[in-house]
Amino acid sequence: MQFGILVNEGPYSHQASDSAYLFARTALEKGYKVPRIFFYHDGVYNASRLATPPQDDRNVGARWSKLAADYGVDLVVCVAAAQRRGITDGVLGDNFRISGLGQLVEMGIQYDRLVTFGD
Amino acid sequence: MSDMDEMDDGSGIVKKFMFLNRKAPHGTVYALEGLEVVLITAAFDQDVSMVFTDDGVYQLLKGIDTKGIEVKDFSKTYRALDGYDIEKLYVDQASMDARGLTEDDLIVDVTVLSVDEMANLMAEQDVVISF
């Protein structure tokens, strides 16, 4: 079973990104495949390495980067949504990349399930 | 005919994609950015349906004027959808009724569905993306 995951909300102000992370990590731990996670709308803010949350809280961006490093997940940030919000290659966290919406459509075509996290 | 280059993921697979539009056109960015995904999906030659429900029915309202709120008016894009071979447009009867709207209030031709019909249509889809 291959899951594609779509994250539509930014970190901290909304639970969507936390839920998406927990879903993805659990699926991977249980042996399912999550080849790619796509970040859209304010979800692109998950990719910023400029965020410095308090040390006693989770670091959402770093957590995504580690998940990608541990399991080889492709973290893709929508270029159009990113450009609107000032997310550029220069501020991307480790293992994130910027690409087009075609990468999202491909997940829908190729994977067994596409799971959306957002409002 | 589409003016966007045909795209291909190489698999030749055609899936049924439903885009569920639930939010008013302005106030949040979901309708505008959602529309971009719809157009790209059509460019991948997929079987695209759009559903407008809840406040999403306002996206198709005639006479939208965004001058006063100083945001982009993307209302015209809905009229251009058939140019992208997107012709399956559905609205939810109950959402229209609750807002005092009829098909005459909308800028494009749509099929009005009951909740049961909508549920059946949704069950037929491979991928449902909600904005």
JSON list of C-alpha atoms in Angstrom, two decimals:
[
{"chain": "A", "resi": 1, "resn": "MET", "atom": "CA", "xyz": [0.00, 0.00, 0.00]},
{"chain": "A", "resi": 2, "resn": "GLN", "atom": "CA", "xyz": [1.41, 3.37, -1.07]},
{"chain": "A", "resi": 3, "resn": "PHE", "atom": "CA", "xyz": [0.10, 6.54, 0.59]},
{"chain": "A", "resi": 4, "resn": "GLY", "atom": "CA", "xyz": [0.46, 10.04, -0.82]},
{"chain": "A", "resi": 5, "resn": "ILE", "atom": "CA", "xyz": [-0.01, 12.82, 1.73]},
{"chain": "A", "resi": 6, "resn": "LEU", "atom": "CA", "xyz": [-1.15, 16.38, 1.09]},
{"chain": "A", "resi": 7, "resn": "VAL", "atom": "CA", "xyz": [-0.50, 18.98, 3.80]},
{"chain": "A", "resi": 8, "resn": "ASN", "atom": "CA", "xyz": [-2.57, 22.14, 3.37]},
{"chain": "A", "resi": 9, "resn": "GLU", "atom": "CA", "xyz": [-1.91, 24.11, 6.56]},
{"chain": "A", "resi": 10, "resn": "GLY", "atom": "CA", "xyz": [1.06, 25.78, 8.18]},
{"chain": "A", "resi": 11, "resn": "PRO", "atom": "CA", "xyz": [2.78, 24.52, 11.33]},
{"chain": "A", "resi": 12, "resn": "TYR", "atom": "CA", "xyz": [1.74, 25.42, 14.92]},
{"chain": "A", "resi": 13, "resn": "SER", "atom": "CA", "xyz": [-1.37, 27.50, 14.07]},
{"chain": "A", "resi": 14, "resn": "HIS", "atom": "CA", "xyz": [-3.19, 24.38, 12.85]},
{"chain": "A", "resi": 15, "resn": "GLN", "atom": "CA", "xyz": [-3.15, 20.71, 13.79]},
{"chain": "A", "resi": 16, "resn": "ALA", "atom": "CA", "xyz": [-3.13, 19.49, 10.17]},
{"chain": "A", "resi": 17, "resn": "SER", "atom": "CA", "xyz": [0.65, 19.36, 9.88]},
{"chain": "A", "resi": 18, "resn": "ASP", "atom": "CA", "xyz": [1.02, 17.47, 13.19]},
{"chain": "A", "resi": 19, "resn": "SER", "atom": "CA", "xyz": [-1.66, 14.96, 12.17]},
{"chain": "A", "resi": 20, "resn": "ALA", "atom": "CA", "xyz": [-0.06, 14.49, 8.77]},
{"chain": "A", "resi": 21, "resn": "TYR", "atom": "CA", "xyz": [3.32, 13.88, 10.37]},
{"chain": "A", "resi": 22, "resn": "LEU", "atom": "CA", "xyz": [1.97, 11.37, 12.88]},
{"chain": "A", "resi": 23, "resn": "PHE", "atom": "CA", "xyz": [0.01, 9.57, 10.16]},
{"chain": "A", "resi": 24, "resn": "ALA", "atom": "CA", "xyz": [3.04, 9.39, 7.86]},
{"chain": "A", "resi": 25, "resn": "ARG", "atom": "CA", "xyz": [5.45, 8.27, 10.57]},
{"chain": "A", "resi": 26, "resn": "THR", "atom": "CA", "xyz": [3.06, 5.60, 11.84]},
{"chain": "A", "resi": 27, "resn": "ALA", "atom": "CA", "xyz": [2.40, 4.29, 8.33]},
{"chain": "A", "resi": 28, "resn": "LEU", "atom": "CA", "xyz": [6.15, 4.08, 7.64]},
{"chain": "A", "resi": 29, "resn": "GLU", "atom": "CA", "xyz": [6.84, 2.39, 10.99]},
{"chain": "A", "resi": 30, "resn": "LYS", "atom": "CA", "xyz": [4.20, -0.20, 10.14]},
{"chain": "A", "resi": 31, "resn": "GLY", "atom": "CA", "xyz": [5.85, -0.95, 6.82]},
{"chain": "A", "resi": 32, "resn": "TYR", "atom": "CA", "xyz": [3.55, 0.98, 4.46]},
{"chain": "A", "resi": 33, "resn": "LYS", "atom": "CA", "xyz": [5.11, 3.13, 1.78]},
{"chain": "A", "resi": 34, "resn": "VAL", "atom": "CA", "xyz": [4.88, 6.93, 1.81]},
{"chain": "A", "resi": 35, "resn": "PRO", "atom": "CA", "xyz": [6.96, 7.87, -1.23]},
{"chain": "A", "resi": 36, "resn": "ARG", "atom": "CA", "xyz": [6.03, 11.55, -1.27]},
{"chain": "A", "resi": 37, "resn": "ILE", "atom": "CA", "xyz": [4.46, 14.28, 0.86]},
{"chain": "A", "resi": 38, "resn": "PHE", "atom": "CA", "xyz": [3.20, 17.41, -0.90]},
{"chain": "A", "resi": 39, "resn": "PHE", "atom": "CA", "xyz": [2.90, 20.82, 0.80]},
{"chain": "A", "resi": 40, "resn": "TYR", "atom": "CA", "xyz": [0.30, 23.27, -0.52]},
{"chain": "A", "resi": 41, "resn": "HIS", "atom": "CA", "xyz": [-1.50, 26.48, 0.58]},
{"chain": "A", "resi": 42, "resn": "ASP", "atom": "CA", "xyz": [0.05, 27.61, 3.92]},
{"chain": "A", "resi": 43, "resn": "GLY", "atom": "CA", "xyz": [1.45, 24.08, 4.18]},
{"chain": "A", "resi": 44, "resn": "VAL", "atom": "CA", "xyz": [4.53, 25.42, 2.38]},
{"chain": "A", "resi": 45, "resn": "TYR", "atom": "CA", "xyz": [5.57, 27.10, 5.65]},
{"chain": "A", "resi": 46, "resn": "ASN", "atom": "CA", "xyz": [6.40, 23.64, 7.00]},
{"chain": "A", "resi": 47, "resn": "ALA", "atom": "CA", "xyz": [9.46, 23.76, 4.76]},
{"chain": "A", "resi": 48, "resn": "SER", "atom": "CA", "xyz": [11.09, 26.87, 6.24]},
{"chain": "A", "resi": 49, "resn": "ARG", "atom": "CA", "xyz": [14.37, 26.30, 8.05]},
{"chain": "A", "resi": 50, "resn": "LEU", "atom": "CA", "xyz": [14.13, 29.82, 9.50]},
{"chain": "A", "resi": 51, "resn": "ALA", "atom": "CA", "xyz": [11.61, 28.75, 12.14]},
{"chain": "A", "resi": 52, "resn": "THR", "atom": "CA", "xyz": [13.10, 28.55, 15.65]},
{"chain": "A", "resi": 53, "resn": "PRO", "atom": "CA", "xyz": [10.36, 27.29, 17.98]},
{"chain": "A", "resi": 54, "resn": "PRO", "atom": "CA", "xyz": [10.96, 27.20, 21.76]},
{"chain": "A", "resi": 55, "resn": "GLN", "atom": "CA", "xyz": [13.15, 24.27, 22.80]},
{"chain": "A", "resi": 56, "resn": "ASP", "atom": "CA", "xyz": [10.47, 22.69, 24.97]},
{"chain": "A", "resi": 57, "resn": "ASP", "atom": "CA", "xyz": [8.16, 22.32, 21.94]},
{"chain": "A", "resi": 58, "resn": "ARG", "atom": "CA", "xyz": [8.36, 20.14, 18.84]},
{"chain": "A", "resi": 59, "resn": "ASN", "atom": "CA", "xyz": [10.30, 21.47, 15.85]},
{"chain": "A", "resi": 60, "resn": "VAL", "atom": "CA", "xyz": [7.90, 20.79, 12.99]},
{"chain": "A", "resi": 61, "resn": "GLY", "atom": "CA", "xyz": [10.29, 21.58, 10.15]},
{"chain": "A", "resi": 62, "resn": "ALA", "atom": "CA", "xyz": [13.19, 19.58, 11.57]},
{"chain": "A", "resi": 63, "resn": "ARG", "atom": "CA", "xyz": [10.83, 16.68, 12.27]},
{"chain": "A", "resi": 64, "resn": "TRP", "atom": "CA", "xyz": [9.83, 16.50, 8.58]},
{"chain": "A", "resi": 65, "resn": "SER", "atom": "CA", "xyz": [13.49, 16.65, 7.53]},
{"chain": "A", "resi": 66, "resn": "LYS", "atom": "CA", "xyz": [14.36, 13.76, 9.84]},
{"chain": "A", "resi": 67, "resn": "LEU", "atom": "CA", "xyz": [11.42, 11.66, 8.59]},
{"chain": "A", "resi": 68, "resn": "ALA", "atom": "CA", "xyz": [12.67, 12.15, 5.04]},
{"chain": "A", "resi": 69, "resn": "ALA", "atom": "CA", "xyz": [16.22, 11.22, 6.05]},
{"chain": "A", "resi": 70, "resn": "ASP", "atom": "CA", "xyz": [15.07, 8.10, 7.94]},
{"chain": "A", "resi": 71, "resn": "TYR", "atom": "CA", "xyz": [12.68, 6.76, 5.31]},
{"chain": "A", "resi": 72, "resn": "GLY", "atom": "CA", "xyz": [13.64, 8.46, 2.04]},
{"chain": "A", "resi": 73, "resn": "VAL", "atom": "CA", "xyz": [10.38, 10.37, 1.74]},
{"chain": "A", "resi": 74, "resn": "ASP", "atom": "CA", "xyz": [10.25, 12.98, -1.04]},
{"chain": "A", "resi": 75, "resn": "LEU", "atom": "CA", "xyz": [9.14, 16.29, 0.56]},
{"chain": "A", "resi": 76, "resn": "VAL", "atom": "CA", "xyz": [7.77, 18.50, -2.22]},
{"chain": "A", "resi": 77, "resn": "VAL", "atom": "CA", "xyz": [6.73, 22.14, -1.81]},
{"chain": "A", "resi": 78, "resn": "CYS", "atom": "CA", "xyz": [4.43, 23.69, -4.44]},
{"chain": "A", "resi": 79, "resn": "VAL", "atom": "CA", "xyz": [6.34, 26.38, -6.33]},
{"chain": "A", "resi": 80, "resn": "ALA", "atom": "CA", "xyz": [3.37, 28.68, -6.95]},
{"chain": "A", "resi": 81, "resn": "ALA", "atom": "CA", "xyz": [2.18, 28.54, -3.33]},
{"chain": "A", "resi": 82, "resn": "ALA", "atom": "CA", "xyz": [5.78, 28.97, -2.11]},
{"chain": "A", "resi": 83, "resn": "GLN", "atom": "CA", "xyz": [6.46, 32.01, -4.28]},
{"chain": "A", "resi": 84, "resn": "ARG", "atom": "CA", "xyz": [3.32, 33.73, -2.93]},
{"chain": "A", "resi": 85, "resn": "ARG", "atom": "CA", "xyz": [4.59, 33.21, 0.60]},
{"chain": "A", "resi": 86, "resn": "GLY", "atom": "CA", "xyz": [8.32, 33.90, 0.28]},
{"chain": "A", "resi": 87, "resn": "ILE", "atom": "CA", "xyz": [9.44, 30.29, 0.58]},
{"chain": "A", "resi": 88, "resn": "THR", "atom": "CA", "xyz": [12.46, 29.97, -1.73]},
{"chain": "A", "resi": 89, "resn": "ASP", "atom": "CA", "xyz": [15.28, 27.46, -2.19]},
{"chain": "A", "resi": 90, "resn": "GLY", "atom": "CA", "xyz": [17.37, 29.65, 0.12]},
{"chain": "A", "resi": 91, "resn": "VAL", "atom": "CA", "xyz": [15.12, 29.00, 3.14]},
{"chain": "A", "resi": 92, "resn": "LEU", "atom": "CA", "xyz": [14.25, 25.34, 2.57]},
{"chain": "A", "resi": 93, "resn": "GLY", "atom": "CA", "xyz": [14.98, 22.87, 5.35]},
{"chain": "A", "resi": 94, "resn": "ASP", "atom": "CA", "xyz": [16.94, 19.68, 4.68]},
{"chain": "A", "resi": 95, "resn": "ASN", "atom": "CA", "xyz": [15.37, 17.19, 2.25]},
{"chain": "A", "resi": 96, "resn": "PHE", "atom": "CA", "xyz": [12.64, 19.57, 1.03]},
{"chain": "A", "resi": 97, "resn": "ARG", "atom": "CA", "xyz": [12.49, 20.52, -2.64]},
{"chain": "A", "resi": 98, "resn": "ILE", "atom": "CA", "xyz": [10.35, 22.94, -4.63]},
{"chain": "A", "resi": 99, "resn": "SER", "atom": "CA", "xyz": [8.44, 21.67, -7.64]},
{"chain": "A", "resi": 100, "resn": "GLY", "atom": "CA", "xyz": [5.17, 21.99, -9.51]},
{"chain": "A", "resi": 101, "resn": "LEU", "atom": "CA", "xyz": [1.60, 20.88, -8.86]},
{"chain": "A", "resi": 102, "resn": "GLY", "atom": "CA", "xyz": [2.15, 18.03, -11.33]},
{"chain": "A", "resi": 103, "resn": "GLN", "atom": "CA", "xyz": [3.92, 16.24, -8.49]},
{"chain": "A", "resi": 104, "resn": "LEU", "atom": "CA", "xyz": [0.65, 16.29, -6.51]},
{"chain": "A", "resi": 105, "resn": "VAL", "atom": "CA", "xyz": [-1.41, 15.03, -9.45]},
{"chain": "A", "resi": 106, "resn": "GLU", "atom": "CA", "xyz": [1.11, 12.21, -9.98]},
{"chain": "A", "resi": 107, "resn": "MET", "atom": "CA", "xyz": [0.56, 11.07, -6.39]},
{"chain": "A", "resi": 108, "resn": "GLY", "atom": "CA", "xyz": [-3.14, 10.78, -7.10]},
{"chain": "A", "resi": 109, "resn": "ILE", "atom": "CA", "xyz": [-2.52, 8.83, -10.28]},
{"chain": "A", "resi": 110, "resn": "GLN", "atom": "CA", "xyz": [0.21, 6.49, -9.06]},
{"chain": "A", "resi": 111, "resn": "TYR", "atom": "CA", "xyz": [-0.46, 5.75, -5.38]},
{"chain": "A", "resi": 112, "resn": "ASP", "atom": "CA", "xyz": [-3.20, 3.67, -3.79]},
{"chain": "A", "resi": 113, "resn": "ARG", "atom": "CA", "xyz": [-4.43, 6.45, -1.50]},
{"chain": "A", "resi": 114, "resn": "LEU", "atom": "CA", "xyz": [-4.11, 10.23, -1.35]},
{"chain": "A", "resi": 115, "resn": "VAL", "atom": "CA", "xyz": [-4.77, 11.53, 2.15]},
{"chain": "A", "resi": 116, "resn": "THR", "atom": "CA", "xyz": [-5.41, 15.26, 2.70]},
{"chain": "A", "resi": 117, "resn": "PHE", "atom": "CA", "xyz": [-4.71, 17.08, 5.95]},
{"chain": "A", "resi": 118, "resn": "GLY", "atom": "CA", "xyz": [-6.26, 20.53, 6.30]},
{"chain": "A", "resi": 119, "resn": "ASP", "atom": "CA", "xyz": [-9.51, 22.41, 6.91]},
{"chain": "B", "resi": 1, "resn": "MET", "atom": "CA", "xyz": [-8.81, 22.60, -26.71]},
{"chain": "B", "resi": 2, "resn": "SER", "atom": "CA", "xyz": [-6.45, 23.36, -23.88]},
{"chain": "B", "resi": 3, "resn": "ASP", "atom": "CA", "xyz": [-3.85, 26.08, -24.27]},
{"chain": "B", "resi": 4, "resn": "MET", "atom": "CA", "xyz": [-1.81, 24.37, -21.58]},
{"chain": "B", "resi": 5, "resn": "ASP", "atom": "CA", "xyz": [0.73, 21.81, -22.70]},
{"chain": "B", "resi": 6, "resn": "GLU", "atom": "CA", "xyz": [-0.49, 18.26, -22.26]},
{"chain": "B", "resi": 7, "resn": "MET", "atom": "CA", "xyz": [1.32, 16.60, -19.39]},
{"chain": "B", "resi": 8, "resn": "ASP", "atom": "CA", "xyz": [1.90, 12.94, -18.80]},
{"chain": "B", "resi": 9, "resn": "ASP", "atom": "CA", "xyz": [3.14, 11.00, -15.81]},
{"chain": "B", "resi": 10, "resn": "GLY", "atom": "CA", "xyz": [4.21, 8.24, -18.18]},
{"chain": "B", "resi": 11, "resn": "SER", "atom": "CA", "xyz": [1.80, 5.64, -16.82]},
{"chain": "B", "resi": 12, "resn": "GLY", "atom": "CA", "xyz": [-1.10, 6.20, -19.20]},
{"chain": "B", "resi": 13, "resn": "ILE", "atom": "CA", "xyz": [-3.43, 5.65, -16.21]},
{"chain": "B", "resi": 14, "resn": "VAL", "atom": "CA", "xyz": [-6.60, 7.75, -16.14]},
{"chain": "B", "resi": 15, "resn": "LYS", "atom": "CA", "xyz": [-8.22, 8.09, -12.74]},
{"chain": "B", "resi": 16, "resn": "LYS", "atom": "CA", "xyz": [-11.42, 9.78, -11.64]},
{"chain": "B", "resi": 17, "resn": "PHE", "atom": "CA", "xyz": [-10.49, 12.92, -9.68]},
{"chain": "B", "resi": 18, "resn": "MET", "atom": "CA", "xyz": [-13.20, 14.83, -7.80]},
{"chain": "B", "resi": 19, "resn": "PHE", "atom": "CA", "xyz": [-12.49, 18.31, -6.50]},
{"chain": "B", "resi": 20, "resn": "LEU", "atom": "CA", "xyz": [-14.78, 19.24, -3.66]},
{"chain": "B", "resi": 21, "resn": "ASN", "atom": "CA", "xyz": [-15.11, 23.00, -3.34]},
{"chain": "B", "resi": 22, "resn": "ARG", "atom": "CA", "xyz": [-16.60, 23.84, 0.05]},
{"chain": "B", "resi": 23, "resn": "LYS", "atom": "CA", "xyz": [-15.52, 27.41, 0.71]},
{"chain": "B", "resi": 24, "resn": "ALA", "atom": "CA", "xyz": [-16.54, 30.90, -0.39]},
{"chain": "B", "resi": 25, "resn": "PRO", "atom": "CA", "xyz": [-14.40, 32.30, -3.23]},
{"chain": "B", "resi": 26, "resn": "HIS", "atom": "CA", "xyz": [-12.89, 35.01, -1.08]},
{"chain": "B", "resi": 27, "resn": "GLY", "atom": "CA", "xyz": [-11.95, 35.24, 2.58]},
{"chain": "B", "resi": 28, "resn": "THR", "atom": "CA", "xyz": [-9.52, 32.34, 2.30]},
{"chain": "B", "resi": 29, "resn": "VAL", "atom": "CA", "xyz": [-7.16, 31.28, -0.48]},
{"chain": "B", "resi": 30, "resn": "TYR", "atom": "CA", "xyz": [-8.55, 27.74, -0.88]},
{"chain": "B", "resi": 31, "resn": "ALA", "atom": "CA", "xyz": [-10.82, 28.38, -3.88]},
{"chain": "B", "resi": 32, "resn": "LEU", "atom": "CA", "xyz": [-8.16, 30.22, -5.87]},
{"chain": "B", "resi": 33, "resn": "GLU", "atom": "CA", "xyz": [-5.33, 27.77, -5.21]},
{"chain": "B", "resi": 34, "resn": "GLY", "atom": "CA", "xyz": [-7.69, 24.80, -5.52]},
{"chain": "B", "resi": 35, "resn": "LEU", "atom": "CA", "xyz": [-8.59, 25.90, -9.02]},
{"chain": "B", "resi": 36, "resn": "GLU", "atom": "CA", "xyz": [-4.91, 25.73, -9.98]},
{"chain": "B", "resi": 37, "resn": "VAL", "atom": "CA", "xyz": [-4.81, 22.06, -8.99]},
{"chain": "B", "resi": 38, "resn": "VAL", "atom": "CA", "xyz": [-7.94, 21.35, -11.04]},
{"chain": "B", "resi": 39, "resn": "LEU", "atom": "CA", "xyz": [-6.40, 22.85, -14.19]},
{"chain": "B", "resi": 40, "resn": "ILE", "atom": "CA", "xyz": [-3.14, 20.91, -13.77]},
{"chain": "B", "resi": 41, "resn": "THR", "atom": "CA", "xyz": [-5.06, 17.68, -13.22]},
{"chain": "B", "resi": 42, "resn": "ALA", "atom": "CA", "xyz": [-6.96, 18.24, -16.45]},
{"chain": "B", "resi": 43, "resn": "ALA", "atom": "CA", "xyz": [-3.66, 18.90, -18.23]},
{"chain": "B", "resi": 44, "resn": "PHE", "atom": "CA", "xyz": [-2.64, 15.39, -17.11]},
{"chain": "B", "resi": 45, "resn": "ASP", "atom": "CA", "xyz": [-5.64, 14.05, -19.07]},
{"chain": "B", "resi": 46, "resn": "GLN", "atom": "CA", "xyz": [-7.41, 12.79, -15.98]},
{"chain": "B", "resi": 47, "resn": "ASP", "atom": "CA", "xyz": [-11.19, 12.40, -15.58]},
{"chain": "B", "resi": 48, "resn": "VAL", "atom": "CA", "xyz": [-12.04, 15.55, -13.60]},
{"chain": "B", "resi": 49, "resn": "SER", "atom": "CA", "xyz": [-15.26, 16.39, -11.76]},
{"chain": "B", "resi": 50, "resn": "MET", "atom": "CA", "xyz": [-15.86, 19.53, -9.71]},
{"chain": "B", "resi": 51, "resn": "VAL", "atom": "CA", "xyz": [-18.40, 19.66, -6.92]},
{"chain": "B", "resi": 52, "resn": "PHE", "atom": "CA", "xyz": [-19.57, 22.86, -5.26]},
{"chain": "B", "resi": 53, "resn": "THR", "atom": "CA", "xyz": [-21.13, 22.44, -1.86]},
{"chain": "B", "resi": 54, "resn": "ASP", "atom": "CA", "xyz": [-21.68, 24.45, 1.34]},
{"chain": "B", "resi": 55, "resn": "ASP", "atom": "CA", "xyz": [-20.33, 28.03, 0.81]},
{"chain": "B", "resi": 56, "resn": "GLY", "atom": "CA", "xyz": [-18.47, 26.65, -2.23]},
{"chain": "B", "resi": 57, "resn": "VAL", "atom": "CA", "xyz": [-21.61, 27.33, -4.30]},
{"chain": "B", "resi": 58, "resn": "TYR", "atom": "CA", "xyz": [-20.80, 31.05, -3.96]},
{"chain": "B", "resi": 59, "resn": "GLN", "atom": "CA", "xyz": [-17.73, 30.47, -6.16]},
{"chain": "B", "resi": 60, "resn": "LEU", "atom": "CA", "xyz": [-20.07, 30.22, -9.16]},
{"chain": "B", "resi": 61, "resn": "LEU", "atom": "CA", "xyz": [-22.23, 33.22, -8.31]},
{"chain": "B", "resi": 62, "resn": "LYS", "atom": "CA", "xyz": [-22.94, 35.77, -11.06]},
{"chain": "B", "resi": 63, "resn": "GLY", "atom": "CA", "xyz": [-21.82, 39.36, -10.60]},
{"chain": "B", "resi": 64, "resn": "ILE", "atom": "CA", "xyz": [-18.86, 38.88, -8.29]},
{"chain": "B", "resi": 65, "resn": "ASP", "atom": "CA", "xyz": [-16.97, 42.16, -7.94]},
{"chain": "B", "resi": 66, "resn": "THR", "atom": "CA", "xyz": [-13.77, 42.14, -5.88]},
{"chain": "B", "resi": 67, "resn": "LYS", "atom": "CA", "xyz": [-12.78, 45.79, -6.36]},
{"chain": "B", "resi": 68, "resn": "GLY", "atom": "CA", "xyz": [-13.87, 46.73, -2.87]},
{"chain": "B", "resi": 69, "resn": "ILE", "atom": "CA", "xyz": [-11.75, 44.08, -1.18]},
{"chain": "B", "resi": 70, "resn": "GLU", "atom": "CA", "xyz": [-8.76, 44.59, -3.50]},
{"chain": "B", "resi": 71, "resn": "VAL", "atom": "CA", "xyz": [-8.14, 40.92, -4.32]},
{"chain": "B", "resi": 72, "resn": "LYS", "atom": "CA", "xyz": [-7.84, 39.16, -7.65]},
{"chain": "B", "resi": 73, "resn": "ASP", "atom": "CA", "xyz": [-11.15, 38.21, -9.30]},
{"chain": "B", "resi": 74, "resn": "PHE", "atom": "CA", "xyz": [-10.71, 34.70, -10.70]},
{"chain": "B", "resi": 75, "resn": "SER", "atom": "CA", "xyz": [-14.42, 34.23, -11.40]},
{"chain": "B", "resi": 76, "resn": "LYS", "atom": "CA", "xyz": [-13.80, 34.19, -15.17]},
{"chain": "B", "resi": 77, "resn": "THR", "atom": "CA", "xyz": [-11.73, 31.00, -14.83]},
{"chain": "B", "resi": 78, "resn": "TYR", "atom": "CA", "xyz": [-14.89, 28.96, -14.13]},
{"chain": "B", "resi": 79, "resn": "ARG", "atom": "CA", "xyz": [-16.28, 30.01, -17.52]},
{"chain": "B", "resi": 80, "resn": "ALA", "atom": "CA", "xyz": [-13.06, 28.86, -19.20]},
{"chain": "B", "resi": 81, "resn": "LEU", "atom": "CA", "xyz": [-13.16, 25.36, -17.68]},
{"chain": "B", "resi": 82, "resn": "ASP", "atom": "CA", "xyz": [-14.70, 23.73, -20.75]},
{"chain": "B", "resi": 83, "resn": "GLY", "atom": "CA", "xyz": [-11.61, 24.93, -22.66]},
{"chain": "B", "resi": 84, "resn": "TYR", "atom": "CA", "xyz": [-9.65, 22.57, -20.41]},
{"chain": "B", "resi": 85, "resn": "ASP", "atom": "CA", "xyz": [-12.15, 19.75, -21.06]},
{"chain": "B", "resi": 86, "resn": "ILE", "atom": "CA", "xyz": [-13.58, 20.16, -17.58]},
{"chain": "B", "resi": 87, "resn": "GLU", "atom": "CA", "xyz": [-17.29, 19.79, -18.15]},
{"chain": "B", "resi": 88, "resn": "LYS", "atom": "CA", "xyz": [-18.50, 17.82, -15.15]},
{"chain": "B", "resi": 89, "resn": "LEU", "atom": "CA", "xyz": [-19.67, 20.50, -12.74]},
{"chain": "B", "resi": 90, "resn": "TYR", "atom": "CA", "xyz": [-22.01, 19.55, -9.92]},
{"chain": "B", "resi": 91, "resn": "VAL", "atom": "CA", "xyz": [-23.68, 21.58, -7.20]},
{"chain": "B", "resi": 92, "resn": "ASP", "atom": "CA", "xyz": [-25.36, 20.37, -4.04]},
{"chain": "B", "resi": 93, "resn": "GLN", "atom": "CA", "xyz": [-29.11, 21.03, -4.02]},
{"chain": "B", "resi": 94, "resn": "ALA", "atom": "CA", "xyz": [-29.31, 21.49, -0.24]},
{"chain": "B", "resi": 95, "resn": "SER", "atom": "CA", "xyz": [-26.47, 24.03, -0.24]},
{"chain": "B", "resi": 96, "resn": "MET", "atom": "CA", "xyz": [-28.23, 26.02, -2.98]},
{"chain": "B", "resi": 97, "resn": "ASP", "atom": "CA", "xyz": [-31.56, 25.89, -1.15]},
{"chain": "B", "resi": 98, "resn": "ALA", "atom": "CA", "xyz": [-30.03, 26.95, 2.16]},
{"chain": "B", "resi": 99, "resn": "ARG", "atom": "CA", "xyz": [-28.61, 30.06, 0.48]},
{"chain": "B", "resi": 100, "resn": "GLY", "atom": "CA", "xyz": [-31.68, 30.92, -1.60]},
{"chain": "B", "resi": 101, "resn": "LEU", "atom": "CA", "xyz": [-29.85, 30.25, -4.87]},
{"chain": "B", "resi": 102, "resn": "THR", "atom": "CA", "xyz": [-31.01, 28.65, -8.12]},
{"chain": "B", "resi": 103, "resn": "GLU", "atom": "CA", "xyz": [-29.13, 27.64, -11.27]},
{"chain": "B", "resi": 104, "resn": "ASP", "atom": "CA", "xyz": [-30.05, 31.03, -12.77]},
{"chain": "B", "resi": 105, "resn": "ASP", "atom": "CA", "xyz": [-27.76, 32.69, -10.22]},
{"chain": "B", "resi": 106, "resn": "LEU", "atom": "CA", "xyz": [-24.70, 30.79, -11.47]},
{"chain": "B", "resi": 107, "resn": "ILE", "atom": "CA", "xyz": [-22.23, 31.77, -14.22]},
{"chain": "B", "resi": 108, "resn": "VAL", "atom": "CA", "xyz": [-21.84, 28.25, -15.68]},
{"chain": "B", "resi": 109, "resn": "ASP", "atom": "CA", "xyz": [-24.09, 25.30, -16.52]},
{"chain": "B", "resi": 110, "resn": "VAL", "atom": "CA", "xyz": [-24.14, 22.79, -13.69]},
{"chain": "B", "resi": 111, "resn": "THR", "atom": "CA", "xyz": [-25.86, 19.59, -12.72]},
{"chain": "B", "resi": 112, "resn": "VAL", "atom": "CA", "xyz": [-27.75, 19.89, -9.44]},
{"chain": "B", "resi": 113, "resn": "LEU", "atom": "CA", "xyz": [-27.55, 16.77, -7.28]},
{"chain": "B", "resi": 114, "resn": "SER", "atom": "CA", "xyz": [-29.33, 15.58, -4.15]},
{"chain": "B", "resi": 115, "resn": "VAL", "atom": "CA", "xyz": [-27.27, 14.38, -1.21]},
{"chain": "B", "resi": 116, "resn": "ASP", "atom": "CA", "xyz": [-27.83, 10.73, -2.20]},
{"chain": "B", "resi": 117, "resn": "GLU", "atom": "CA", "xyz": [-26.81, 11.36, -5.81]},
{"chain": "B", "resi": 118, "resn": "MET", "atom": "CA", "xyz": [-23.72, 13.23, -4.60]},
{"chain": "B", "resi": 119, "resn": "ALA", "atom": "CA", "xyz": [-22.80, 10.34, -2.31]},
{"chain": "B", "resi": 120, "resn": "ASN", "atom": "CA", "xyz": [-23.06, 7.89, -5.21]},
{"chain": "B", "resi": 121, "resn": "LEU", "atom": "CA", "xyz": [-20.93, 10.09, -7.45]},
{"chain": "B", "resi": 122, "resn": "MET", "atom": "CA", "xyz": [-18.32, 10.41, -4.72]},
{"chain": "B", "resi": 123, "resn": "ALA", "atom": "CA", "xyz": [-18.22, 6.65, -4.21]},
{"chain": "B", "resi": 124, "resn": "GLU", "atom": "CA", "xyz": [-17.30, 6.21, -7.90]},
{"chain": "B", "resi": 125, "resn": "GLN", "atom": "CA", "xyz": [-14.17, 8.37, -7.62]},
{"chain": "B", "resi": 126, "resn": "ASP", "atom": "CA", "xyz": [-10.57, 7.21, -7.29]},
{"chain": "B", "resi": 127, "resn": "VAL", "atom": "CA", "xyz": [-9.29, 10.43, -5.74]},
{"chain": "B", "resi": 128, "resn": "VAL", "atom": "CA", "xyz": [-11.26, 13.11, -3.86]},
{"chain": "B", "resi": 129, "resn": "ILE", "atom": "CA", "xyz": [-9.46, 16.34, -3.03]},
{"chain": "B", "resi": 130, "resn": "SER", "atom": "CA", "xyz": [-11.25, 18.88, -0.89]},
{"chain": "B", "resi": 131, "resn": "PHE", "atom": "CA", "xyz": [-10.57, 22.62, -0.90]}
]
